[in-house]
Amino acid sequence: MPVSRTKASSRRPLWIIVLVPLVCVSLTVAYIFSPQHYSSCYFFASSVCNPFKDWLPPINSRVLTDEEIASRVVFRDILSAPLVKAKQPKVAFMFLTPGSLPFEMLWEKFFMGHEGKYSIYVHASREKAAHVSPIFIDRGIRSAKVVWGKISMVDAEKRLLANALQDMDNQQFVLLSDSCIPLHSFGYVYNYLMHTNMSFIDCFEDPGPHGTGRYSEHMMPEVEENSFRKGSQWFSVKRQHALLILADSLYYTKFKLYCKPGMEGRNCYADEHYLPTFFHMIDPAGIANWSVTHVDWSEGKWHPKAYRAEDITFELLKNITSIDEHYHITSDEKKVEMIKPCLWNGKQTPCYLFARKFYPETLEKLLDLFPNYTKFN
Ligand SMILES: *[C@@H]1O[C@H](CO)[C@@H](O)[C@H](O)[C@H]1NC(C)=O
Ligand SMILES: *[C@@H]1O[C@H](CO)[C@@H](O)[C@H](O)[C@H]1NC(C)=O
Ligand SMILES: *[C@@H]1O[C@H](CO)[C@@H](O)[C@H](O)[C@H]1NC(C)=O
Ligand SMILES: *[C@@H]1O[C@H](CO)[C@@H](O)[C@H](O)[C@H]1NC(C)=O
């Protein structure tokens, strides 16, 4: 050991002589070719750049890339442009399902008498859906295979939105699964979604392995680690936000390439992270941060609680519909619980319009109970 140390110290002057000019050259090169020097803000007058600065949430004083500037002007105009006035404002119910929908009869009861105020779209990704209710006939859209946890899930959501956006009357776009049920009367759901400017996108910061632990630095510079968010995929979005989702390719591509199962030895699921992160970055004040679709994770298992026929009681449904706080828990060792009131136009209100994870065997009981549990709203 002493021998090598003497050797090293005797060589030091030569190392320094070689290193100092090398470092100087690379620093100069890095400075000249740094992204700042190539960004358009460097070339344009400050008056061109300032409007972006005023509108954009601060990004740690980083200068935006060309793609970011291009994306964000499009997003800003979508968010600020007035919508074409709908002749008959409607809610689009978009069902993402492998095949047939077990609760068609329950949904029919829900929709009955409200023709003209809703539209239905069904993306059946595995097999053609067989229908028992006439209101679902011919509501299928062209679909493609969906693999759980992969970007094909987001692609199916975008396909549903693209179809539903074709109808100018659709103002709110609700994503539902085959295991979802309605918790309120149609009138209640319609007013809840129509009379607010918010989108109901679940979004929270989880510093643990199931949250930020899934982030990949390949998403830099546009998606920084401290912007990475998590949330349930079951959203309800207003028309401008539906358009934003279709207008985005920059952030979508980041998640498509760098948020997938098995990425760098971790499992990242684009459907749980892309939209929460995207809206947190682009329009944080425009989202509620909770989903209007209830699911029960309280058992702390890998999957949420799924309801069997024997679980279905008037009391259970009343319990779910009376929840007026949303709850998140971090996946790190601290298991920090975050409980916040569900504020609808500033007023504390029940959080949930729909609930999921009901087995098909619950249909009979739900049909019986539906007029009861929706009676008072
Ligand atoms: C939504 O926003 C528009 C335009 O800012 C406003 O006129 C309207 O009153 C808002 N609606 C609700 C329910 O907050
Ligand atoms: C949602 O969370 C963001 C912070 O991530 C916050 O700025 C925004 O106000 C929240 N939305 C509501 C409706 O409270
Ligand atoms: C309903 O909520 C009450 C109070 O939290 C609880 O004691 C009861 O077990 C719940 N019932 C069902 C069926 O979930
Ligand atoms: C629904 O409510 C009615 C009257 O309030 C009651 O008679 C009936 O038993 C209830 N149905 C169920 C399935 O609980």
XYZ file of C-alpha atoms and ligand atoms in Angstrom:
433
model
C 0.000 0.000 0.000
C 2.620 2.622 0.968
C 4.389 1.886 -2.317
C 1.424 2.786 -4.495
C 0.706 5.887 -2.441
C 4.243 7.213 -3.083
C 3.815 6.471 -6.752
C 0.552 8.349 -6.892
C 1.890 11.435 -5.157
C 4.944 11.553 -7.379
C 2.653 11.633 -10.425
C 0.321 14.307 -9.109
C 1.871 17.374 -10.820
C 1.600 15.711 -14.232
C -2.048 14.786 -13.592
C -2.882 18.350 -12.671
C -1.185 19.737 -15.740
C -3.268 17.444 -17.946
C -6.510 17.774 -16.013
C -6.806 21.537 -15.616
C -6.929 22.398 -19.339
C -9.232 19.401 -19.967
C -11.747 20.583 -17.391
C -11.594 24.121 -18.764
C -12.262 22.942 -22.306
C -15.198 20.740 -21.299
C -16.751 23.472 -19.170
C -16.539 25.909 -22.067
C -18.064 23.374 -24.460
C -20.832 22.577 -21.962
C -21.593 26.266 -21.557
C -21.730 27.032 -25.261
C -23.876 24.008 -26.085
C -26.101 24.140 -23.018
C -29.825 23.935 -23.815
C -30.289 27.522 -22.604
C -28.281 28.783 -25.521
C -30.430 26.934 -27.975
C -33.818 27.655 -26.463
C -35.965 30.069 -28.356
C -36.277 32.353 -25.342
C -32.595 33.136 -25.717
C -33.162 34.414 -29.222
C -36.572 36.021 -28.905
C -37.207 39.335 -27.284
C -38.215 39.045 -23.651
C -41.723 40.236 -24.484
C -42.265 37.004 -26.390
C -41.085 34.883 -23.499
C -42.705 36.718 -20.645
C -46.277 35.642 -21.314
C -45.161 32.019 -20.890
C -43.432 32.929 -17.672
C -46.553 34.614 -16.336
C -48.737 31.687 -17.124
C -46.510 28.702 -16.490
C -46.038 27.279 -13.042
C -42.397 27.969 -12.090
C -40.102 25.145 -13.165
C -37.111 25.747 -10.886
C -35.971 28.557 -13.200
C -35.205 25.969 -15.881
C -35.531 27.246 -19.446
C -38.174 25.271 -21.335
C -37.291 23.058 -24.288
C -38.775 23.836 -27.698
C -41.251 20.962 -27.369
C -42.383 22.184 -23.966
C -43.008 25.679 -25.248
C -44.947 24.319 -28.215
C -47.021 21.995 -26.012
C -47.752 24.601 -23.416
C -49.052 27.257 -25.778
C -51.469 24.683 -27.157
C -52.517 23.668 -23.625
C -52.946 27.271 -22.542
C -55.225 28.079 -25.463
C -57.307 24.947 -24.925
C -57.740 25.861 -21.258
C -58.674 29.462 -21.909
C -60.764 29.190 -25.091
C -64.541 29.344 -24.590
C -66.318 26.118 -25.502
C -68.830 25.858 -28.303
C -72.190 26.152 -26.595
C -73.750 22.725 -26.255
C -77.338 22.441 -27.521
C -78.110 19.818 -24.913
C -75.229 19.379 -22.433
C -74.514 15.693 -21.886
C -72.335 13.486 -19.735
C -70.352 10.853 -21.641
C -70.197 7.503 -19.825
C -67.180 5.618 -21.145
C -66.943 1.949 -20.207
C -63.541 0.293 -20.368
C -64.218 -3.433 -20.128
C -62.782 -6.763 -21.280
C -66.194 -7.903 -22.578
C -69.856 -7.816 -21.580
C -71.006 -5.453 -18.853
C -72.587 -7.360 -15.948
C -74.457 -4.284 -14.655
C -76.242 -3.167 -17.828
C -79.642 -3.607 -16.188
C -78.609 -1.465 -13.223
C -77.268 1.247 -15.518
C -80.488 1.103 -17.520
C -82.409 1.833 -14.331
C -80.018 4.689 -13.643
C -80.376 6.230 -17.128
C -84.112 5.658 -17.540
C -86.057 8.849 -18.208
C -82.952 10.966 -18.859
C -82.617 10.491 -22.596
C -80.695 13.306 -24.283
C -78.598 14.030 -21.206
C -76.114 11.204 -21.523
C -74.188 9.238 -24.087
C -72.597 5.809 -23.723
C -69.371 4.451 -25.202
C -68.077 0.923 -24.680
C -64.484 -0.180 -25.317
C -64.590 -3.978 -25.074
C -60.947 -4.959 -25.347
C -61.106 -8.756 -25.234
C -64.373 -9.948 -26.689
C -67.460 -8.396 -28.216
C -69.922 -7.370 -25.530
C -73.298 -9.122 -25.488
C -76.100 -6.804 -24.438
C -79.117 -7.292 -22.259
C -80.188 -3.636 -22.295
C -81.172 -1.802 -25.498
C -79.410 1.398 -24.401
C -76.022 -0.338 -24.804
C -76.683 -1.685 -28.301
C -74.411 -0.167 -30.962
C -72.498 1.834 -28.377
C -69.273 -0.166 -28.858
C -66.288 1.659 -30.342
C -63.441 0.117 -32.288
C -61.168 -1.337 -29.655
C -57.728 -2.852 -29.239
C -56.127 -5.210 -26.777
C -55.463 -3.775 -23.330
C -52.683 -5.167 -21.152
C -53.013 -4.365 -17.474
C -50.412 -1.832 -16.342
C -49.182 -1.078 -19.846
C -49.587 1.992 -22.025
C -52.324 0.176 -23.995
C -54.579 1.029 -21.023
C -53.970 4.755 -21.557
C -54.413 4.268 -25.303
C -57.853 2.751 -24.696
C -58.781 5.714 -22.481
C -57.694 8.084 -25.256
C -59.689 6.095 -27.815
C -62.801 6.452 -25.680
C -62.205 10.183 -25.257
C -61.652 10.690 -28.995
C -64.953 8.971 -29.765
C -66.855 10.822 -27.074
C -65.407 14.209 -28.049
C -66.960 13.840 -31.498
C -70.285 14.716 -29.917
C -70.101 18.463 -29.243
C -72.795 18.134 -26.572
C -70.619 15.996 -24.307
C -69.251 18.209 -21.525
C -68.020 15.736 -18.927
C -66.329 12.421 -19.627
C -66.525 9.663 -17.032
C -64.349 6.561 -17.262
C -65.961 3.446 -15.771
C -65.109 -0.240 -15.555
C -67.264 -3.328 -15.887
C -67.280 -3.672 -12.070
C -68.577 -0.124 -11.458
C -72.034 0.743 -10.144
C -73.849 4.078 -9.806
C -74.256 5.356 -6.210
C -76.790 8.133 -6.838
C -79.707 9.012 -9.054
C -78.935 10.268 -12.545
C -80.090 13.780 -11.676
C -77.676 13.993 -8.761
C -74.733 12.734 -10.853
C -75.581 15.073 -13.741
C -75.745 18.160 -11.515
C -72.618 17.163 -9.614
C -70.547 16.884 -12.783
C -72.104 19.689 -14.823
C -72.174 22.434 -12.245
C -68.489 22.589 -11.544
C -65.412 23.593 -13.499
C -63.338 20.852 -11.966
C -62.142 17.539 -13.274
C -62.093 14.681 -10.807
C -58.633 13.258 -11.213
C -57.085 11.453 -8.288
C -53.651 12.887 -7.561
C -51.255 12.739 -4.621
C -47.570 12.627 -3.863
C -46.317 9.285 -2.618
C -42.604 9.355 -1.806
C -42.614 5.561 -1.298
C -41.743 2.640 -3.601
C -45.241 2.581 -5.181
C -45.053 6.304 -5.929
C -41.902 8.266 -6.652
C -39.973 4.988 -6.400
C -41.322 4.236 -9.889
C -39.976 7.434 -11.407
C -37.238 7.163 -14.036
C -34.714 9.916 -14.638
C -35.143 9.325 -18.354
C -38.241 11.524 -18.033
C -35.994 14.532 -17.490
C -35.961 17.377 -18.169
C -39.695 17.750 -18.818
C -40.890 15.556 -15.949
C -38.872 16.120 -12.796
C -38.964 13.734 -9.887
C -40.729 16.243 -7.625
C -43.585 16.547 -10.162
C -44.229 12.801 -10.253
C -47.700 11.949 -8.891
C -49.927 8.946 -8.385
C -53.668 8.339 -8.563
C -56.419 5.947 -9.536
C -57.058 5.720 -13.288
C -60.865 6.155 -12.940
C -61.398 9.797 -13.809
C -64.113 12.212 -14.760
C -62.822 15.093 -16.877
C -64.341 18.231 -18.299
C -64.224 18.846 -22.028
C -61.137 21.096 -22.012
C -59.217 18.498 -20.047
C -60.341 15.732 -22.396
C -58.950 17.834 -25.251
C -55.689 18.373 -23.347
C -55.239 14.623 -22.981
C -55.595 14.180 -26.746
C -53.414 17.218 -27.534
C -50.509 15.967 -25.452
C -47.817 13.916 -27.081
C -44.726 15.187 -25.261
C -45.627 13.953 -21.769
C -47.516 10.925 -23.064
C -44.380 9.774 -24.897
C -42.268 10.134 -21.743
C -44.619 7.788 -19.884
C -44.953 5.435 -22.825
C -41.186 4.991 -23.005
C -40.142 5.248 -19.368
C -43.097 4.204 -17.204
C -43.810 0.526 -17.811
C -43.704 -2.774 -15.979
C -40.098 -3.938 -15.548
C -38.591 -0.516 -16.268
C -35.093 -0.426 -14.709
C -36.049 -3.310 -12.450
C -39.180 -1.555 -11.165
C -42.805 -1.712 -12.148
C -44.248 1.585 -13.281
C -47.873 1.694 -14.431
C -48.624 4.521 -16.842
C -52.365 4.468 -16.071
C -51.620 5.305 -12.411
C -49.081 8.047 -13.051
C -49.432 9.734 -16.425
C -52.632 11.739 -15.944
C -52.051 12.637 -12.263
C -48.541 13.895 -13.110
C -49.655 15.618 -16.315
C -52.487 17.561 -14.673
C -50.424 18.322 -11.602
C -47.941 20.012 -13.939
C -50.329 21.657 -16.388
C -53.458 22.628 -14.426
C -53.090 21.756 -10.729
C -55.895 24.052 -9.602
C -58.277 22.550 -12.185
C -58.405 19.075 -10.639
C -60.091 17.913 -7.452
C -57.282 15.471 -6.507
C -59.774 12.711 -5.788
C -61.722 10.326 -8.009
C -65.535 10.232 -7.951
C -65.291 6.437 -8.185
C -65.022 4.799 -4.779
C -62.843 1.810 -4.061
C -61.985 0.318 -0.686
C -58.252 -0.228 -0.049
C -58.689 -0.412 3.732
C -57.850 -4.124 3.860
C -54.292 -3.168 2.870
C -53.957 -5.958 0.307
C -52.545 -5.943 -3.197
C -56.084 -5.654 -4.608
C -58.927 -3.518 -3.245
C -61.930 -5.062 -1.531
C -64.301 -6.740 -3.979
C -67.952 -6.957 -2.950
C -69.870 -10.255 -2.918
C -73.653 -10.652 -2.843
C -73.699 -11.111 0.935
C -71.905 -7.756 1.408
C -74.640 -5.779 -0.329
C -76.842 -4.008 2.167
C -78.581 -0.677 2.348
C -76.159 0.214 5.153
C -73.064 -0.484 3.027
C -74.318 1.755 0.218
C -75.344 4.496 2.650
C -71.889 4.289 4.208
C -70.123 4.709 0.896
C -72.379 7.552 -0.252
C -71.910 9.456 2.996
C -68.080 9.604 2.823
C -67.087 13.258 2.445
C -63.318 13.077 2.954
C -60.713 11.648 0.645
C -57.919 9.524 1.946
C -54.427 8.695 0.748
C -51.602 6.819 2.398
C -47.944 6.804 1.366
C -46.219 3.519 0.548
C -43.000 4.272 2.432
C -42.233 3.122 5.978
C -43.814 6.216 7.491
C -47.228 5.332 5.992
C -48.342 8.955 6.204
C -52.125 9.282 6.023
C -53.571 12.292 4.220
C -57.233 13.015 4.873
C -58.863 16.011 3.224
C -62.473 17.167 2.848
C -64.056 16.698 -0.582
C -64.705 20.279 -1.587
C -67.200 20.732 -4.396
C -67.338 24.394 -5.431
C -65.785 25.150 -2.073
C -68.392 23.244 -0.039
C -67.805 19.899 1.710
C -69.851 17.321 -0.199
C -70.005 13.518 -0.488
C -67.029 12.432 -2.614
C -68.372 9.516 -4.622
C -70.793 9.096 -7.519
C -69.756 5.567 -8.490
C -68.146 2.594 -6.781
C -66.148 -0.286 -8.178
C -65.175 -3.852 -7.543
C -68.640 -5.406 -7.420
C -68.932 -9.036 -8.489
C -71.638 -9.770 -11.104
C -73.454 -11.853 -8.457
C -74.396 -8.598 -6.640
C -76.671 -7.479 -9.502
C -79.985 -8.787 -8.127
C -79.520 -7.182 -4.743
C -78.353 -3.912 -6.248
C -81.389 -3.777 -8.557
C -83.645 -4.248 -5.523
C -81.852 -1.657 -3.454
C -81.240 0.959 -6.155
C -84.555 2.831 -5.707
C -83.929 2.874 -1.944
C -80.369 4.053 -1.741
C -80.866 6.738 -4.376
C -84.240 7.884 -3.058
C -83.096 10.988 -1.236
C -81.015 12.560 -3.975
C -66.973 27.959 -14.647
O -66.140 28.933 -15.256
C -66.840 29.875 -16.033
C -65.839 30.755 -16.733
O -64.796 31.089 -15.895
C -67.761 30.661 -15.114
O -68.498 31.630 -15.857
C -68.731 29.691 -14.450
O -69.544 30.379 -13.532
C -67.997 28.614 -13.731
N -68.946 27.618 -13.269
C -68.936 27.112 -12.062
C -70.005 26.140 -11.741
O -68.068 27.375 -11.243
C -55.021 19.751 -5.845
O -53.680 19.701 -5.416
C -52.872 20.775 -5.887
C -51.497 20.541 -5.378
O -50.961 19.388 -5.919
C -53.427 22.094 -5.424
O -52.676 23.139 -5.987
C -54.882 22.223 -5.841
O -55.423 23.397 -5.339
C -55.672 21.018 -5.362
N -57.042 21.124 -5.848
C -58.063 21.413 -5.057
C -59.388 21.532 -5.700
O -57.939 21.591 -3.870
C -71.076 1.499 8.182
O -70.373 2.481 8.941
C -70.435 2.262 10.332
C -69.782 3.443 11.007
O -68.532 3.713 10.460
C -69.762 0.934 10.690
O -69.826 0.705 12.062
C -70.465 -0.189 9.930
O -69.782 -1.410 10.158
C -70.497 0.110 8.447
N -71.321 -0.893 7.793
C -71.011 -1.483 6.646
C -71.953 -2.494 6.145
O -70.011 -1.174 6.026
C -86.709 -0.231 0.394
O -87.455 0.691 1.167
C -88.791 0.273 1.393
C -89.546 1.383 2.141
O -88.692 2.347 2.616
C -88.794 -1.029 2.196
O -90.109 -1.447 2.401
C -88.028 -2.064 1.434
O -87.918 -3.261 2.206
C -86.649 -1.575 1.117
N -85.998 -2.556 0.263
C -84.894 -3.129 0.587
C -84.377 -4.150 -0.398
O -84.262 -2.844 1.583
